[in-house]
PDB file of C-alpha atoms in Angstrom:
ATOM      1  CA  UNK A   1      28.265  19.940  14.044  1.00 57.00           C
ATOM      2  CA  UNK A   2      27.142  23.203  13.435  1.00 52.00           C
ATOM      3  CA  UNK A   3      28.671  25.619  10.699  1.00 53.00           C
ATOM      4  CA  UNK A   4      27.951  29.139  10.598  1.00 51.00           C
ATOM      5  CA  UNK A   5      29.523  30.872   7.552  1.00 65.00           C
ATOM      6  CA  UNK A   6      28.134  32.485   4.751  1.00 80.00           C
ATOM      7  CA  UNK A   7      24.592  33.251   4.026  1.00 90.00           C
ATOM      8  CA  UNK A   8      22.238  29.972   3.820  1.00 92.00           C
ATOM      9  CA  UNK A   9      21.942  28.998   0.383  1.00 96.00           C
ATOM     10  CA  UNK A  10      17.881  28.743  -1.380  1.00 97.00           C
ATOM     11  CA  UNK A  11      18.613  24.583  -1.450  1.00 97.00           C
ATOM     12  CA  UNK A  12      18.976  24.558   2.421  1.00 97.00           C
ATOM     13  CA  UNK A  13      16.043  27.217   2.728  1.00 97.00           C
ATOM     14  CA  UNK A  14      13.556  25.433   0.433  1.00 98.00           C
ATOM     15  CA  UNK A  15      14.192  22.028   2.005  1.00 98.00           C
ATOM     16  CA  UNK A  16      13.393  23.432   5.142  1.00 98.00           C
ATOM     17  CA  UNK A  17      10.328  24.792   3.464  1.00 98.00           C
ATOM     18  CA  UNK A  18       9.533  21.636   3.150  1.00 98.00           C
ATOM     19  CA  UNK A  19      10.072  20.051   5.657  1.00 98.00           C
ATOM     20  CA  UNK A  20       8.005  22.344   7.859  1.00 98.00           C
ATOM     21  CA  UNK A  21       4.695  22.161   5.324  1.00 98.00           C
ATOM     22  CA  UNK A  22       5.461  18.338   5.316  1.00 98.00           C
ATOM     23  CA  UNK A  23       5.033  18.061   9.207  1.00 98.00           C
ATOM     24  CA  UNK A  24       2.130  20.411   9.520  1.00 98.00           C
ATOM     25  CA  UNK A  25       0.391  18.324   6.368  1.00 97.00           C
ATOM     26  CA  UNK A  26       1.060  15.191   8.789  1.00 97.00           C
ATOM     27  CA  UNK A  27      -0.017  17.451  11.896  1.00 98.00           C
ATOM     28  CA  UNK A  28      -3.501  17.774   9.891  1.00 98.00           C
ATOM     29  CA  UNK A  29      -3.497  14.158   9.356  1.00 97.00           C
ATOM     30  CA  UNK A  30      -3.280  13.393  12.594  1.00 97.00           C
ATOM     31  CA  UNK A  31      -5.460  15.955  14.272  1.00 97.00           C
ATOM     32  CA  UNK A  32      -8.095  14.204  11.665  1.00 97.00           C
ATOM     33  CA  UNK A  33      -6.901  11.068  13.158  1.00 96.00           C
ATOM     34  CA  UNK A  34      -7.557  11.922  17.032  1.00 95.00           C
ATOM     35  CA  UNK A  35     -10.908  13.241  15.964  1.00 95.00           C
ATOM     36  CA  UNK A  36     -11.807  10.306  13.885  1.00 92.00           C
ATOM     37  CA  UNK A  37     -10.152   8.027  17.056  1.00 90.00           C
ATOM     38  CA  UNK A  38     -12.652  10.018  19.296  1.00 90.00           C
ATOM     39  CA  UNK A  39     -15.964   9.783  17.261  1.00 90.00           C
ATOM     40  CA  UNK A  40     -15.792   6.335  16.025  1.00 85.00           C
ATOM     41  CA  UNK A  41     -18.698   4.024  17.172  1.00 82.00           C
ATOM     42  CA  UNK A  42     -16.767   0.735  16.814  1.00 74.00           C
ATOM     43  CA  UNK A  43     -13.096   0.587  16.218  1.00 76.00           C
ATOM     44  CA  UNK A  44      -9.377  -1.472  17.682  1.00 85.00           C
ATOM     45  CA  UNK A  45      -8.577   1.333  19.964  1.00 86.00           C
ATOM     46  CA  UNK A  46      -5.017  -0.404  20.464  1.00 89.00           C
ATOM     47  CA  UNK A  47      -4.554   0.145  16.536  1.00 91.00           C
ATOM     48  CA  UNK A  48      -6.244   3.467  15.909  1.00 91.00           C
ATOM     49  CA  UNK A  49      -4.252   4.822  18.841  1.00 92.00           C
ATOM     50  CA  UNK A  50      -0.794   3.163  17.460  1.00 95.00           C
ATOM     51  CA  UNK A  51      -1.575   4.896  13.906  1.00 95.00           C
ATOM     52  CA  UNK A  52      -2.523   8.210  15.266  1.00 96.00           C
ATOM     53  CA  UNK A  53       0.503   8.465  17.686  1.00 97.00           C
ATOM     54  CA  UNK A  54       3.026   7.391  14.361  1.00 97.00           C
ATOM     55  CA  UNK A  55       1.322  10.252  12.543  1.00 97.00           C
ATOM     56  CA  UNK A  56       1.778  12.789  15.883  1.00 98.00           C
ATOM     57  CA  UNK A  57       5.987  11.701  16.210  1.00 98.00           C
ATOM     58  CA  UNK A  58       6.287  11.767  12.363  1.00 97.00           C
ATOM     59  CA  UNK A  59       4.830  15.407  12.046  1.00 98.00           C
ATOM     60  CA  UNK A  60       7.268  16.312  15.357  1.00 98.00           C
ATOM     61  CA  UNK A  61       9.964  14.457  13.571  1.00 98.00           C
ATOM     62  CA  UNK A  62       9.270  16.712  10.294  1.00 98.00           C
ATOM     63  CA  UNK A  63       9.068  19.806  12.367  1.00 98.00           C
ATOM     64  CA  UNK A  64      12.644  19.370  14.740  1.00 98.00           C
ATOM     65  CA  UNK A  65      14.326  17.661  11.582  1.00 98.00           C
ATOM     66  CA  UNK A  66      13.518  21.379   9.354  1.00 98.00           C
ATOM     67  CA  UNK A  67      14.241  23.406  12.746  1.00 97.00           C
ATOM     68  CA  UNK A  68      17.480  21.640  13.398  1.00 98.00           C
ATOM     69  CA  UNK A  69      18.262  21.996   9.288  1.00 98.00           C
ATOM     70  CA  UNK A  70      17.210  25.917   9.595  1.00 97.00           C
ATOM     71  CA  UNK A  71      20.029  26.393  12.353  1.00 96.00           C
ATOM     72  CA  UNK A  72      22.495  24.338   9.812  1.00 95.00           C
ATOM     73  CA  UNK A  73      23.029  21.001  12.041  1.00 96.00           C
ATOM     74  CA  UNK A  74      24.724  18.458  10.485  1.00 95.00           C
ATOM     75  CA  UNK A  75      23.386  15.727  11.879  1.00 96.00           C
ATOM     76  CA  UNK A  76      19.732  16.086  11.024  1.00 97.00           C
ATOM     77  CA  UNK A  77      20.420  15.890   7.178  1.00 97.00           C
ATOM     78  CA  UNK A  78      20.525  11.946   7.349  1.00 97.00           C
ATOM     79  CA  UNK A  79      17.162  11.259   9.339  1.00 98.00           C
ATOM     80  CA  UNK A  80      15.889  14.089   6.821  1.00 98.00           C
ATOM     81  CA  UNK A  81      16.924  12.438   3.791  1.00 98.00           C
ATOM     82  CA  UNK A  82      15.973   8.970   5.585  1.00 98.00           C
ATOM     83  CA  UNK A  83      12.036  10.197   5.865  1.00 97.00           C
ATOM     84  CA  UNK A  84      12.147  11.800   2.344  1.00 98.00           C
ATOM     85  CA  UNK A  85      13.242   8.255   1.080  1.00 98.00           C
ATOM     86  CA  UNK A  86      10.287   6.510   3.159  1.00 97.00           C
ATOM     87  CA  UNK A  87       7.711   8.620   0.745  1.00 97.00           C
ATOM     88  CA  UNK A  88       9.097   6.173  -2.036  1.00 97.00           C
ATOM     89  CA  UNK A  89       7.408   3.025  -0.780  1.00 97.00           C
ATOM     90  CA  UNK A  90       4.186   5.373   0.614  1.00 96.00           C
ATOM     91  CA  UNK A  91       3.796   6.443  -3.210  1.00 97.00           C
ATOM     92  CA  UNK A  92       4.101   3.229  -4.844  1.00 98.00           C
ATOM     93  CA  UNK A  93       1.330   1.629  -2.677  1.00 97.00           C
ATOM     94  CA  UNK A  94      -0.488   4.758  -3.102  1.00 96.00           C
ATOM     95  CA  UNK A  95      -0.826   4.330  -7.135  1.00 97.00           C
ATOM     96  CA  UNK A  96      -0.518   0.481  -6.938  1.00 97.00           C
ATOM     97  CA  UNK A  97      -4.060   0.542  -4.613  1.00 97.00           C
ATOM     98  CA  UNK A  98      -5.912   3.731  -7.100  1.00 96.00           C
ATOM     99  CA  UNK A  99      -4.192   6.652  -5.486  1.00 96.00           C
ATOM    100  CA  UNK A 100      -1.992   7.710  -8.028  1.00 95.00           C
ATOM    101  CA  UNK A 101      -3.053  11.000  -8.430  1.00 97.00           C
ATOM    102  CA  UNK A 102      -1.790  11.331  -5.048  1.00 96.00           C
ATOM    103  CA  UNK A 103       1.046   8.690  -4.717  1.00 96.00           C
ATOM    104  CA  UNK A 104       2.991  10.010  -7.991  1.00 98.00           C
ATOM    105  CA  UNK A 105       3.441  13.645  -5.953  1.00 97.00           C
ATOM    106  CA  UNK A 106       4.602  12.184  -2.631  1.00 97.00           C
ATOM    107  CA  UNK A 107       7.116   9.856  -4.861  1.00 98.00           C
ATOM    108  CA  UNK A 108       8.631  13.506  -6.430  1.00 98.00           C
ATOM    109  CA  UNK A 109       8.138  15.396  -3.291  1.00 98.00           C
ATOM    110  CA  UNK A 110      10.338  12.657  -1.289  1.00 98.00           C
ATOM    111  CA  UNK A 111      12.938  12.683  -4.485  1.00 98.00           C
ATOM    112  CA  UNK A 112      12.670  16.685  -4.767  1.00 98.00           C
ATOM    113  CA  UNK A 113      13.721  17.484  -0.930  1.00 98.00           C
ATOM    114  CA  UNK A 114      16.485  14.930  -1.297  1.00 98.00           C
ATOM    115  CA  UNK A 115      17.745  16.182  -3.765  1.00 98.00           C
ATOM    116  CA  UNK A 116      17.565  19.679  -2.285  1.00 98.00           C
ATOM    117  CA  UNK A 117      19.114  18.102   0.916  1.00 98.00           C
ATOM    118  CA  UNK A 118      22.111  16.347  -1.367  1.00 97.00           C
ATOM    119  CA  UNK A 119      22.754  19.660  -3.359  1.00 97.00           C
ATOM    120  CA  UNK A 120      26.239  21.247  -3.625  1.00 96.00           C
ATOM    121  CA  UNK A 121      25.172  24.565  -2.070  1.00 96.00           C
ATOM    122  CA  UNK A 122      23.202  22.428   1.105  1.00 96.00           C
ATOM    123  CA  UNK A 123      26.302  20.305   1.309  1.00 95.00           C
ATOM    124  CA  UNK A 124      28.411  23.444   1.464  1.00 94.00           C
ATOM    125  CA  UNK A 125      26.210  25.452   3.942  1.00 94.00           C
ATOM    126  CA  UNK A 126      26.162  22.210   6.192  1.00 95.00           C
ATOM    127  CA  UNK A 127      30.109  21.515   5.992  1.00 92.00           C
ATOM    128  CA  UNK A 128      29.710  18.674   4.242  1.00 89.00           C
ATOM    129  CA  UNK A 129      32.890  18.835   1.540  1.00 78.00           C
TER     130      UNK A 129
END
């Protein structure tokens, strides 16, 4: 569904925000990934090529999931909030294995654009009553 009325509020605008620097962070992960896949002396190719193409359809995901937001479609809230919530479990293994400086801020990044994505206003703009 697709609801056009009113202006779209700064929740909707900023989750997009998002959204799109979320999938063009995980666009430069995998573009490190294909160049790391193609300069590796000794690797499982079956592996590094399953990881790399999970990285390429996450950042696409990221990108179509914002684009479909931007035009106010329904439907793309859910898989949104869905990928937000996956950063929970990405964090926590993060700090539990030393990364916590950068686990903590993909735990309140995931939690921060769901909330955005939750919010009256976004709920609102997206005809969600």
């Amino acid at each position: 569904m697709t609801i056009d009325s009113g202006p779209t509020p700064d929740t909707l605008r900023w989750a997009v925000r998002l959204l799109r620097a979320e999938a063009v962070a995980l666009g430069l992960v995998a573009v490190w990934l294909i160049w790391s896949d193609l300069t590796a002396a000794t690797s499982d190719l079956t592996s590094a090529l399953l990881v790399t193409a999970f990285a390429v359809a996450g950042a696409a995901a990221l990108w179509a999931l914002g684009g479909a937001l931007a035009r106010r479609k329904s439907g793309a809230r859910a898989p949104a909030i869905v990928l937000q919530l996956m950063l929970l479990p990405i964090g926590w293994y993060m700090i539990q294995g030393g990364l916590g400086w950068l686990g903590l801020p993909l735990m309140a990044l995931g939690l921060g654009v769901t909330g955005l994505l939750v919010s009256p206003p976004t709920n609102r703009a997206l005809g969600f009553d």
